[in-house]
PDB file of C-alpha atoms in Angstrom:
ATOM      1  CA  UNK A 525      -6.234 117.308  46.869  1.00 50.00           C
ATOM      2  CA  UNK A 526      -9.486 115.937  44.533  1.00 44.00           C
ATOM      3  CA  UNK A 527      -8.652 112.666  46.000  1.00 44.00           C
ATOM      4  CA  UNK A 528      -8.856 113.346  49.542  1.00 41.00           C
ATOM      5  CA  UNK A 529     -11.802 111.599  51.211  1.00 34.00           C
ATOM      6  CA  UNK A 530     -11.069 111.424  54.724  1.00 35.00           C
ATOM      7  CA  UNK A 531     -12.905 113.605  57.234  1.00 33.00           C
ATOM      8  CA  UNK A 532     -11.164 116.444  58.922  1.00 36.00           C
ATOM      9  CA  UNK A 533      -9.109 116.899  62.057  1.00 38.00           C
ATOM     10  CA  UNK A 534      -9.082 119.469  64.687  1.00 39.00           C
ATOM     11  CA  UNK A 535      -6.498 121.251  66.531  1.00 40.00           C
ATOM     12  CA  UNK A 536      -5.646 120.284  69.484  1.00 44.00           C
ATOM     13  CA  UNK A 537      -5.322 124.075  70.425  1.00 55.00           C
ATOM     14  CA  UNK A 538      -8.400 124.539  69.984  1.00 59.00           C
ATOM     15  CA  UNK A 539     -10.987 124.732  67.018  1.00 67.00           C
ATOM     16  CA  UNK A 540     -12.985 127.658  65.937  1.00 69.00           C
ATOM     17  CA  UNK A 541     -17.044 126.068  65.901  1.00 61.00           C
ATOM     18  CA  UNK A 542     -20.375 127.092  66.899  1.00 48.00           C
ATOM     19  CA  UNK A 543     -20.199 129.110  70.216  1.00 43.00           C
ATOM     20  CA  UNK A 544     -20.758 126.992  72.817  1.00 37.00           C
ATOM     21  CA  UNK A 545     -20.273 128.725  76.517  1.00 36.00           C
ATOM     22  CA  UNK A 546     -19.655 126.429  79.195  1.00 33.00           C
ATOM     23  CA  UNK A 547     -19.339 123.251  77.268  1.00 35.00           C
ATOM     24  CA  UNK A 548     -16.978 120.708  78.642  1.00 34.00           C
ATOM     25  CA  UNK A 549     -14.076 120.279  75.939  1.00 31.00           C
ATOM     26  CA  UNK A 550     -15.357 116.721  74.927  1.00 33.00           C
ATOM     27  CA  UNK A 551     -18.597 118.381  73.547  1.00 34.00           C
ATOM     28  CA  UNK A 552     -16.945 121.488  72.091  1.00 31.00           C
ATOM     29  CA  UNK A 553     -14.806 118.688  69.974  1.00 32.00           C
ATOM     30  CA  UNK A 554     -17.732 117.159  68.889  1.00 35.00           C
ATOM     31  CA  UNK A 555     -19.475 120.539  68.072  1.00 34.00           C
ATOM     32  CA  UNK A 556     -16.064 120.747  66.055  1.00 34.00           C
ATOM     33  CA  UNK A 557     -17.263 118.007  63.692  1.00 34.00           C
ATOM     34  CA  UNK A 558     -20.911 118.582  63.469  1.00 34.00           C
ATOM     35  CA  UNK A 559     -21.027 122.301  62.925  1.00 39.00           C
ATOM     36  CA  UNK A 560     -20.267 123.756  58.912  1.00 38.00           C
ATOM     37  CA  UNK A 561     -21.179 126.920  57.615  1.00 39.00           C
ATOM     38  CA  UNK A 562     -24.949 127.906  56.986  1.00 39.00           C
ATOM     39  CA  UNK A 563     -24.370 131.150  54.768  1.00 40.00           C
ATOM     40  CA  UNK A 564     -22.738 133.877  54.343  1.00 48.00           C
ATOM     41  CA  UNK A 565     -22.526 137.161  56.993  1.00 45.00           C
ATOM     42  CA  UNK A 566     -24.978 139.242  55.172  1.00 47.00           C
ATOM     43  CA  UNK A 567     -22.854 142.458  55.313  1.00 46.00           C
ATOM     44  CA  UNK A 568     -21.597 144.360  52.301  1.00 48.00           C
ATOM     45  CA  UNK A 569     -18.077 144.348  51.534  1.00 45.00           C
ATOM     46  CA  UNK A 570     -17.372 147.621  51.279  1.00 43.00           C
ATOM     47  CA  UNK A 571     -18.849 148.283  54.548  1.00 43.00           C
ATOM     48  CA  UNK A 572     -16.058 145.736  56.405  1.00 41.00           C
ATOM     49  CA  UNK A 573     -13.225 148.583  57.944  1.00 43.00           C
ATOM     50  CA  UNK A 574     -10.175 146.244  59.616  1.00 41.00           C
ATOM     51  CA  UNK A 575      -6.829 147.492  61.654  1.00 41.00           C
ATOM     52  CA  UNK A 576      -3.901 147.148  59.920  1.00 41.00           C
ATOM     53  CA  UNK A 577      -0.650 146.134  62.448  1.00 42.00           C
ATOM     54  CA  UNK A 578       2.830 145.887  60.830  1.00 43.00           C
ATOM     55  CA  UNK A 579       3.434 142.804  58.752  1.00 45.00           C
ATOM     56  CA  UNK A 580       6.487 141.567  60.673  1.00 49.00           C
ATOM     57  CA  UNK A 581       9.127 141.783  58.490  1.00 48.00           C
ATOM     58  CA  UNK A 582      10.478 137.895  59.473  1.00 52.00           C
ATOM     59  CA  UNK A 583       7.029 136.680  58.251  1.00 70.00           C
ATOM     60  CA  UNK A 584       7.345 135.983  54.796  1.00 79.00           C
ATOM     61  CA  UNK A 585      10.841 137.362  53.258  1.00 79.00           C
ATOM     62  CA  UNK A 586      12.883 134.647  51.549  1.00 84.00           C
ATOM     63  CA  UNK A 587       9.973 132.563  51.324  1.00 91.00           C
ATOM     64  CA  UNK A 588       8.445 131.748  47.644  1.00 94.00           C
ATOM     65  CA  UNK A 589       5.201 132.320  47.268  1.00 95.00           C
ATOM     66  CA  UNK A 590       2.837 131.000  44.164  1.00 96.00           C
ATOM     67  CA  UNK A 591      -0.586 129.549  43.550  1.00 96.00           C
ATOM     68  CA  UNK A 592      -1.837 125.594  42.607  1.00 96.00           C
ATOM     69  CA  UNK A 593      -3.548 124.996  39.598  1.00 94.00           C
ATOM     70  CA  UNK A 594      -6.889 125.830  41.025  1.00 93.00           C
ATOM     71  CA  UNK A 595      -5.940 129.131  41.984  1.00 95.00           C
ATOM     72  CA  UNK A 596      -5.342 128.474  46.351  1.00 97.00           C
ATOM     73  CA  UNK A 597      -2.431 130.488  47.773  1.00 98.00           C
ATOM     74  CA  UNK A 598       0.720 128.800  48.387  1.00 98.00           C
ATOM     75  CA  UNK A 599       3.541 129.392  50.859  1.00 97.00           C
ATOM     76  CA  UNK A 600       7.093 127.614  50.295  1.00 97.00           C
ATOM     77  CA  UNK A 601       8.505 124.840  47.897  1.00 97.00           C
ATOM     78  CA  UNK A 602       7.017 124.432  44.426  1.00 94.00           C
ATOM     79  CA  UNK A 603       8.467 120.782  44.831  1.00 96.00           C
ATOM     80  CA  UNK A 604       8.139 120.360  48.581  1.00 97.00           C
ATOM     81  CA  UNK A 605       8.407 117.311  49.954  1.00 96.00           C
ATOM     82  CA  UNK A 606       5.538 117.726  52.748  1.00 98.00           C
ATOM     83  CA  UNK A 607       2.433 119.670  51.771  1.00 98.00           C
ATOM     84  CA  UNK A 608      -0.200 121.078  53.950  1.00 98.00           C
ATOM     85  CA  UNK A 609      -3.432 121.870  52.599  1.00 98.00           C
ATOM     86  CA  UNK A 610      -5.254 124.018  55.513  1.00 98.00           C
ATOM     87  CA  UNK A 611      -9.058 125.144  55.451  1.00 98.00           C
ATOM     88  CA  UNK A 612      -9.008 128.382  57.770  1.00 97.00           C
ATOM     89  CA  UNK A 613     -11.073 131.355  59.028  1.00 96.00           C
ATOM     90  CA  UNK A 614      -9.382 134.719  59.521  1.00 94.00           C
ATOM     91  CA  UNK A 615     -11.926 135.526  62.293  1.00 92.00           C
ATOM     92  CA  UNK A 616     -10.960 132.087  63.796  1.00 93.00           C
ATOM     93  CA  UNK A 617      -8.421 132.939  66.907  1.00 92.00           C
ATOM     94  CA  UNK A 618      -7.311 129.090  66.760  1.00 94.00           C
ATOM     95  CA  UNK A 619      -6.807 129.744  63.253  1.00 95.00           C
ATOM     96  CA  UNK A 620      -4.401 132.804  63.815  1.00 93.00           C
ATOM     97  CA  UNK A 621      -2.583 130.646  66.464  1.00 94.00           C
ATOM     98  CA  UNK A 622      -2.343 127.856  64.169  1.00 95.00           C
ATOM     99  CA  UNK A 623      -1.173 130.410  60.767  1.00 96.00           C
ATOM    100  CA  UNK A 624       1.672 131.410  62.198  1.00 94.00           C
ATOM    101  CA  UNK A 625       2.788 128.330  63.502  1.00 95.00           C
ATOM    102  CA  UNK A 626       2.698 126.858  60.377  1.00 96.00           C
ATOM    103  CA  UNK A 627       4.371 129.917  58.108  1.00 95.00           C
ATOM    104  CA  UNK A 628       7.745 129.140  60.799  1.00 94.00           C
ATOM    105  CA  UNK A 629       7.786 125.937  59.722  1.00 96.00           C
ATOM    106  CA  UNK A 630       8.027 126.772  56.711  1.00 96.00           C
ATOM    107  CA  UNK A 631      10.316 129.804  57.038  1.00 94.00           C
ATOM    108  CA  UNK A 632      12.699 126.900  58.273  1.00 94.00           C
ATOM    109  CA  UNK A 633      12.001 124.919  56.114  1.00 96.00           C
ATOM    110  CA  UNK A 634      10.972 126.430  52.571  1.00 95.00           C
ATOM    111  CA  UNK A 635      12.850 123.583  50.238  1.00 95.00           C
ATOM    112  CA  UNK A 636      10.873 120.974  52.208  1.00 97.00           C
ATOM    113  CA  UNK A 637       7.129 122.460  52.856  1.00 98.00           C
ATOM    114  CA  UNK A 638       4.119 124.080  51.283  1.00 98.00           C
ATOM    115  CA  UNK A 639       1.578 125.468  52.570  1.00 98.00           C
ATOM    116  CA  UNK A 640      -1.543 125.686  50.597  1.00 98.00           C
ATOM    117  CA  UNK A 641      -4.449 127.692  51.969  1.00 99.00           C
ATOM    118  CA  UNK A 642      -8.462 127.378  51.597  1.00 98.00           C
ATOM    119  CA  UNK A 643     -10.829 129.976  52.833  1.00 98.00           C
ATOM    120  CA  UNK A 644     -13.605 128.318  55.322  1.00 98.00           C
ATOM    121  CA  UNK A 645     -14.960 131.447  56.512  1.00 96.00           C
ATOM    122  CA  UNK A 646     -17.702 130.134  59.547  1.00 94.00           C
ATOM    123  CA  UNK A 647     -21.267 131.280  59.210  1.00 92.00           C
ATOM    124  CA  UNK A 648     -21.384 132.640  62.794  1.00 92.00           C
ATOM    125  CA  UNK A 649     -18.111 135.061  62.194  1.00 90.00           C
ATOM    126  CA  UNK A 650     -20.007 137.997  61.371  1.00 87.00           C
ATOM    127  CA  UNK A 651     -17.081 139.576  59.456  1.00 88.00           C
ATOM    128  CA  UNK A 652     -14.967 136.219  58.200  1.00 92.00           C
ATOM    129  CA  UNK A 653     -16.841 136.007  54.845  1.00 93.00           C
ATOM    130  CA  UNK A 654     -15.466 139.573  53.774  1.00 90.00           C
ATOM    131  CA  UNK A 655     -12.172 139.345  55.375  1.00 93.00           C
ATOM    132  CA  UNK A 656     -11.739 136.093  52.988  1.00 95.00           C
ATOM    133  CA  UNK A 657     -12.837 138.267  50.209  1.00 95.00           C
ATOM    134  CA  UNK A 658     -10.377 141.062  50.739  1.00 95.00           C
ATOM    135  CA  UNK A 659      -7.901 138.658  51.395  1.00 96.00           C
ATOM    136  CA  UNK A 660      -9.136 137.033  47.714  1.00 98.00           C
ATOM    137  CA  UNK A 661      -8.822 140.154  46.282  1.00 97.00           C
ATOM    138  CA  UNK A 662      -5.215 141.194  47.923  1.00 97.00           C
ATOM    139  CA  UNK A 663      -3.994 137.753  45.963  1.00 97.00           C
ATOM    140  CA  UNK A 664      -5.144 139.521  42.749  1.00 97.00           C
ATOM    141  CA  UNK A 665      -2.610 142.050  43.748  1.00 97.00           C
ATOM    142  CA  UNK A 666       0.375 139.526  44.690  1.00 95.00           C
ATOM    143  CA  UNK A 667      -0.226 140.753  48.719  1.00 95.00           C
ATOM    144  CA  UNK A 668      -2.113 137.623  49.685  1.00 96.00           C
ATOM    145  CA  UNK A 669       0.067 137.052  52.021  1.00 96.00           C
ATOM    146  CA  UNK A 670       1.282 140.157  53.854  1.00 94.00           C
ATOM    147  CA  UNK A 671      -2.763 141.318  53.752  1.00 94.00           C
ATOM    148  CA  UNK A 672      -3.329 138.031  55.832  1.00 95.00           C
ATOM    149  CA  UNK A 673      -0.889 138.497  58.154  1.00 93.00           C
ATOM    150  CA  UNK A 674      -2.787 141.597  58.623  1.00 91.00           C
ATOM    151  CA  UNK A 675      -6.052 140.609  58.839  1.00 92.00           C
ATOM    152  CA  UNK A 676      -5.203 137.671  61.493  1.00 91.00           C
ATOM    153  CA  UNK A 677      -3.128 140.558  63.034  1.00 87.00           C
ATOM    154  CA  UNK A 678      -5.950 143.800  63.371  1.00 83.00           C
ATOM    155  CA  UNK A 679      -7.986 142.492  66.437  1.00 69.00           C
ATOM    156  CA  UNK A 680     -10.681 143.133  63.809  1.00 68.00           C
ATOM    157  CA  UNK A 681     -10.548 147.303  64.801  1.00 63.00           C
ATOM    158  CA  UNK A 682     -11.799 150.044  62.398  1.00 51.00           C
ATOM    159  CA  UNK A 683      -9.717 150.478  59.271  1.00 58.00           C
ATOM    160  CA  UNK A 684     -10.237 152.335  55.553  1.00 75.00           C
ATOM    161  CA  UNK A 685      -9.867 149.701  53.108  1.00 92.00           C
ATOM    162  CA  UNK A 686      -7.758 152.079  51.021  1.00 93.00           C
ATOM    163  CA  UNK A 687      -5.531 152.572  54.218  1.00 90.00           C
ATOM    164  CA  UNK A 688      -4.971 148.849  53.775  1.00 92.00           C
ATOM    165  CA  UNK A 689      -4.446 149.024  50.267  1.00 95.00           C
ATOM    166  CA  UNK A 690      -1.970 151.750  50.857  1.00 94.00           C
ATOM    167  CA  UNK A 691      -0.393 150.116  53.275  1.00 92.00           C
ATOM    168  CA  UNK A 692       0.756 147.078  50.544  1.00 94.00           C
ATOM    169  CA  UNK A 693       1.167 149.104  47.260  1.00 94.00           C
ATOM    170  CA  UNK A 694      -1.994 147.727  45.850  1.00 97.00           C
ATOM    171  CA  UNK A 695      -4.546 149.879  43.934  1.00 97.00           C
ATOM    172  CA  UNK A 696      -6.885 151.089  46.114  1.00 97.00           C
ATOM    173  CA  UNK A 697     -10.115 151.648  43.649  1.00 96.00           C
ATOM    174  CA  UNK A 698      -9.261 148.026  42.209  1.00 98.00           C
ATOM    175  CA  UNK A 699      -8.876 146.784  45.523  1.00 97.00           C
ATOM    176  CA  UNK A 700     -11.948 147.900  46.426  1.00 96.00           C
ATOM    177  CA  UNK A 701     -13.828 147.236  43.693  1.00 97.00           C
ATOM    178  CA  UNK A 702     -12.460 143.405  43.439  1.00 97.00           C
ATOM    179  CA  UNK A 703     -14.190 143.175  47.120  1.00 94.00           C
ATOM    180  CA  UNK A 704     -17.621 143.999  45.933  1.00 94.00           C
ATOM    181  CA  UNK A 705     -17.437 141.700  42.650  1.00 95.00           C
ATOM    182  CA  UNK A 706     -19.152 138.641  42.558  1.00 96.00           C
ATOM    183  CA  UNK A 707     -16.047 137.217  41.428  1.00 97.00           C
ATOM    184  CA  UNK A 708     -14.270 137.260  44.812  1.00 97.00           C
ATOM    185  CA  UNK A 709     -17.352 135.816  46.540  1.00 98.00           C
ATOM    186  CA  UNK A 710     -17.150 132.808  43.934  1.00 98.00           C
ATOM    187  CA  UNK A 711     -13.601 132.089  44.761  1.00 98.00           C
ATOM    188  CA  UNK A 712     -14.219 131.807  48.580  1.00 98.00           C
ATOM    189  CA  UNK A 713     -17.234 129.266  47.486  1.00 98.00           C
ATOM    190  CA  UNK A 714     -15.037 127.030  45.583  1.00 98.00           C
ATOM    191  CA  UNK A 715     -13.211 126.800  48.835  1.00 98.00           C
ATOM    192  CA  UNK A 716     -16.299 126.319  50.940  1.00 98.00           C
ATOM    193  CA  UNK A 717     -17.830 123.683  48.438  1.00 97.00           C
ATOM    194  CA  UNK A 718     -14.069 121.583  49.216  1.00 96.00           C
ATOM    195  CA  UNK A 719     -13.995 121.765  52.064  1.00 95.00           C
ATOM    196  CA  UNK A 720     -18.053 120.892  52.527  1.00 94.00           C
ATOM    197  CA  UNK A 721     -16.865 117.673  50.105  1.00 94.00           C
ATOM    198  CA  UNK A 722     -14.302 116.764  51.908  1.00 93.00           C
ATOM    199  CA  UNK A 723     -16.020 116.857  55.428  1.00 92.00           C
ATOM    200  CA  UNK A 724     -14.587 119.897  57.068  1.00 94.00           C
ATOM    201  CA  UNK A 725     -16.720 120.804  60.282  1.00 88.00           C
ATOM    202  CA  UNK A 726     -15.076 123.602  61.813  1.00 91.00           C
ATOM    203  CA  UNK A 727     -11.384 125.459  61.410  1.00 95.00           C
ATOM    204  CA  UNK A 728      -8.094 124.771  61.216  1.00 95.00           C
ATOM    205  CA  UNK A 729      -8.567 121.812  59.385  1.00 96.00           C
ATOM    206  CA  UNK A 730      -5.487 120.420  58.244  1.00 97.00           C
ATOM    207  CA  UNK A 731      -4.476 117.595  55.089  1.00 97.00           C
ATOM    208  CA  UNK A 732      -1.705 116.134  54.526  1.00 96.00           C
ATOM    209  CA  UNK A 733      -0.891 113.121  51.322  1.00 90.00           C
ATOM    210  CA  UNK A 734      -4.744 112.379  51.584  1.00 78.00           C
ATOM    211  CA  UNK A 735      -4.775 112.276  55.601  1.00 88.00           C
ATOM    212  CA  UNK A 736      -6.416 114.511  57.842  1.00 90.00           C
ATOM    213  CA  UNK A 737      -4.412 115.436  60.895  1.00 92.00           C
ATOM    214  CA  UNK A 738      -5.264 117.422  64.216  1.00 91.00           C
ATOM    215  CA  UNK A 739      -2.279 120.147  64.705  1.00 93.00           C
ATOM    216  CA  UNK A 740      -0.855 118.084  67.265  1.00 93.00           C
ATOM    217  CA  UNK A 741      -0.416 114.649  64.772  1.00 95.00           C
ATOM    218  CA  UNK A 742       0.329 117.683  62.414  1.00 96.00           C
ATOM    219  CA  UNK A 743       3.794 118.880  64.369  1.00 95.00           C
ATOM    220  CA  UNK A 744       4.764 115.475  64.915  1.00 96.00           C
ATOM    221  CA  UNK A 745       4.535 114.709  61.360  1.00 95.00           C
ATOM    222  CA  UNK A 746       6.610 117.475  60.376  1.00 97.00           C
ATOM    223  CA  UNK A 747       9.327 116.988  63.487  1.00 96.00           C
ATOM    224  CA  UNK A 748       9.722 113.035  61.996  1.00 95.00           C
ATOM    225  CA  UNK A 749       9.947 113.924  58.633  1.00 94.00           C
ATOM    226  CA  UNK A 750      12.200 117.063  58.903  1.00 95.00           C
ATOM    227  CA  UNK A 751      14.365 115.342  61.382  1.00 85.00           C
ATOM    228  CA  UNK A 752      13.558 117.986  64.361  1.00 72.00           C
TER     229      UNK A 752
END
């Protein structure tokens, strides 16, 4: 992943950038690759309430889960023989489109695929920054990935973050507390400062053995290789 130097794609879907209203798609594409995130939201942790809507149950189960030597999530295969690196933001809707896409893939697929995932939380998301936290701080917990399924899920509606905690058999003070330390803000940098290095411009942005695809190149990758 150090080694990738290529700039990002965008999916074909759609891609989450600076809000442009009444663009023609040609220009929101190339808003896709010009716009990166200019700071953080501004809004305390603690003060971020989400929805919680029922993990379903298909999602994940049977599917390993672990985390790469620098810490990132991972979905599927320790020894996989595709892996997808993909820079997202929960707030994104392209993003939620394109996350649950990818996680049937690799519930078909779990000997062949990883997933690896990078927070890229957009500046302009007022709550993305401290959804990646929580999400950060669920993985401290071993519920990264039901609590992200949840967070793409909520529609972003009013939620105690102890409800949430609750919800996944996490503790709900350490939860909590993990959202307000510095510590989970420094995690979702290192992510930012990766993708910023490796030219990501707006989410999903997908890699794949040192080449950035759009989601469309992306499927047709995976449909060659896994003979679909």
């Amino acid at each position: 992943m150090r080694n990738l130097l290529l700039f990002c794609g965008i999916l074909m879907l759609g891609a989450c950038t600076h809000p442009s209203p009444q663009k023609p798609l040609s220009a929101v594409l190339e808003q896709e690759r010009i716009e990166v995130p200019k700071g953080r939201s501004g809004v305390a942790p603690s003060e971020i309430r989400v929805a919680v809507v029922p993990t379903m149950p298909s999602d994940y189960e049977g599917i390993p889960v672990g985390t790469t030597p620098e810490g990132c999530p991972t979905l599927g295969s320790d020894t996989p023989q595709i892996t997808i690196h993909v820079f997202s933001d929960i707030q994104c809707p392209y993003c939620n489109q394109a996350h649950f896409k990818l996680v049937e893939w690799v519930r078909k697929h779990p000997r062949e695929l990883q997933l690896v995932y990078h927070h890229f939380p957009l500046s302009f998301h007022q709550y993305a920054n401290n959804y990646a936290r929580q999400a950060v701080c669920a993985a401290e917990q071993g519920q990264f990935w039901p609590v992200l399924a949840d967070l793409f899920r909520s529609g972003y509606r009013p939620m105690d973050l102890r409800t949430l905690a609750k919800r996944h058999q996490m503790q709900a003070q350490e939860f909590i507390r993990c959202t307000a330390n510095q510590a989970s803000q420094l995690t979702v940098d290192r992510d930012l400062a990766e993708g910023k290095r490796l030219n990501v411009r707006g989410t999903p942005s997908f890699f794949v053995d040192n080449l950035s695809l759009n989601y469309v190149d992306l499927e047709n990758l995976l449909k060659a290789k896994l003979k679909e």
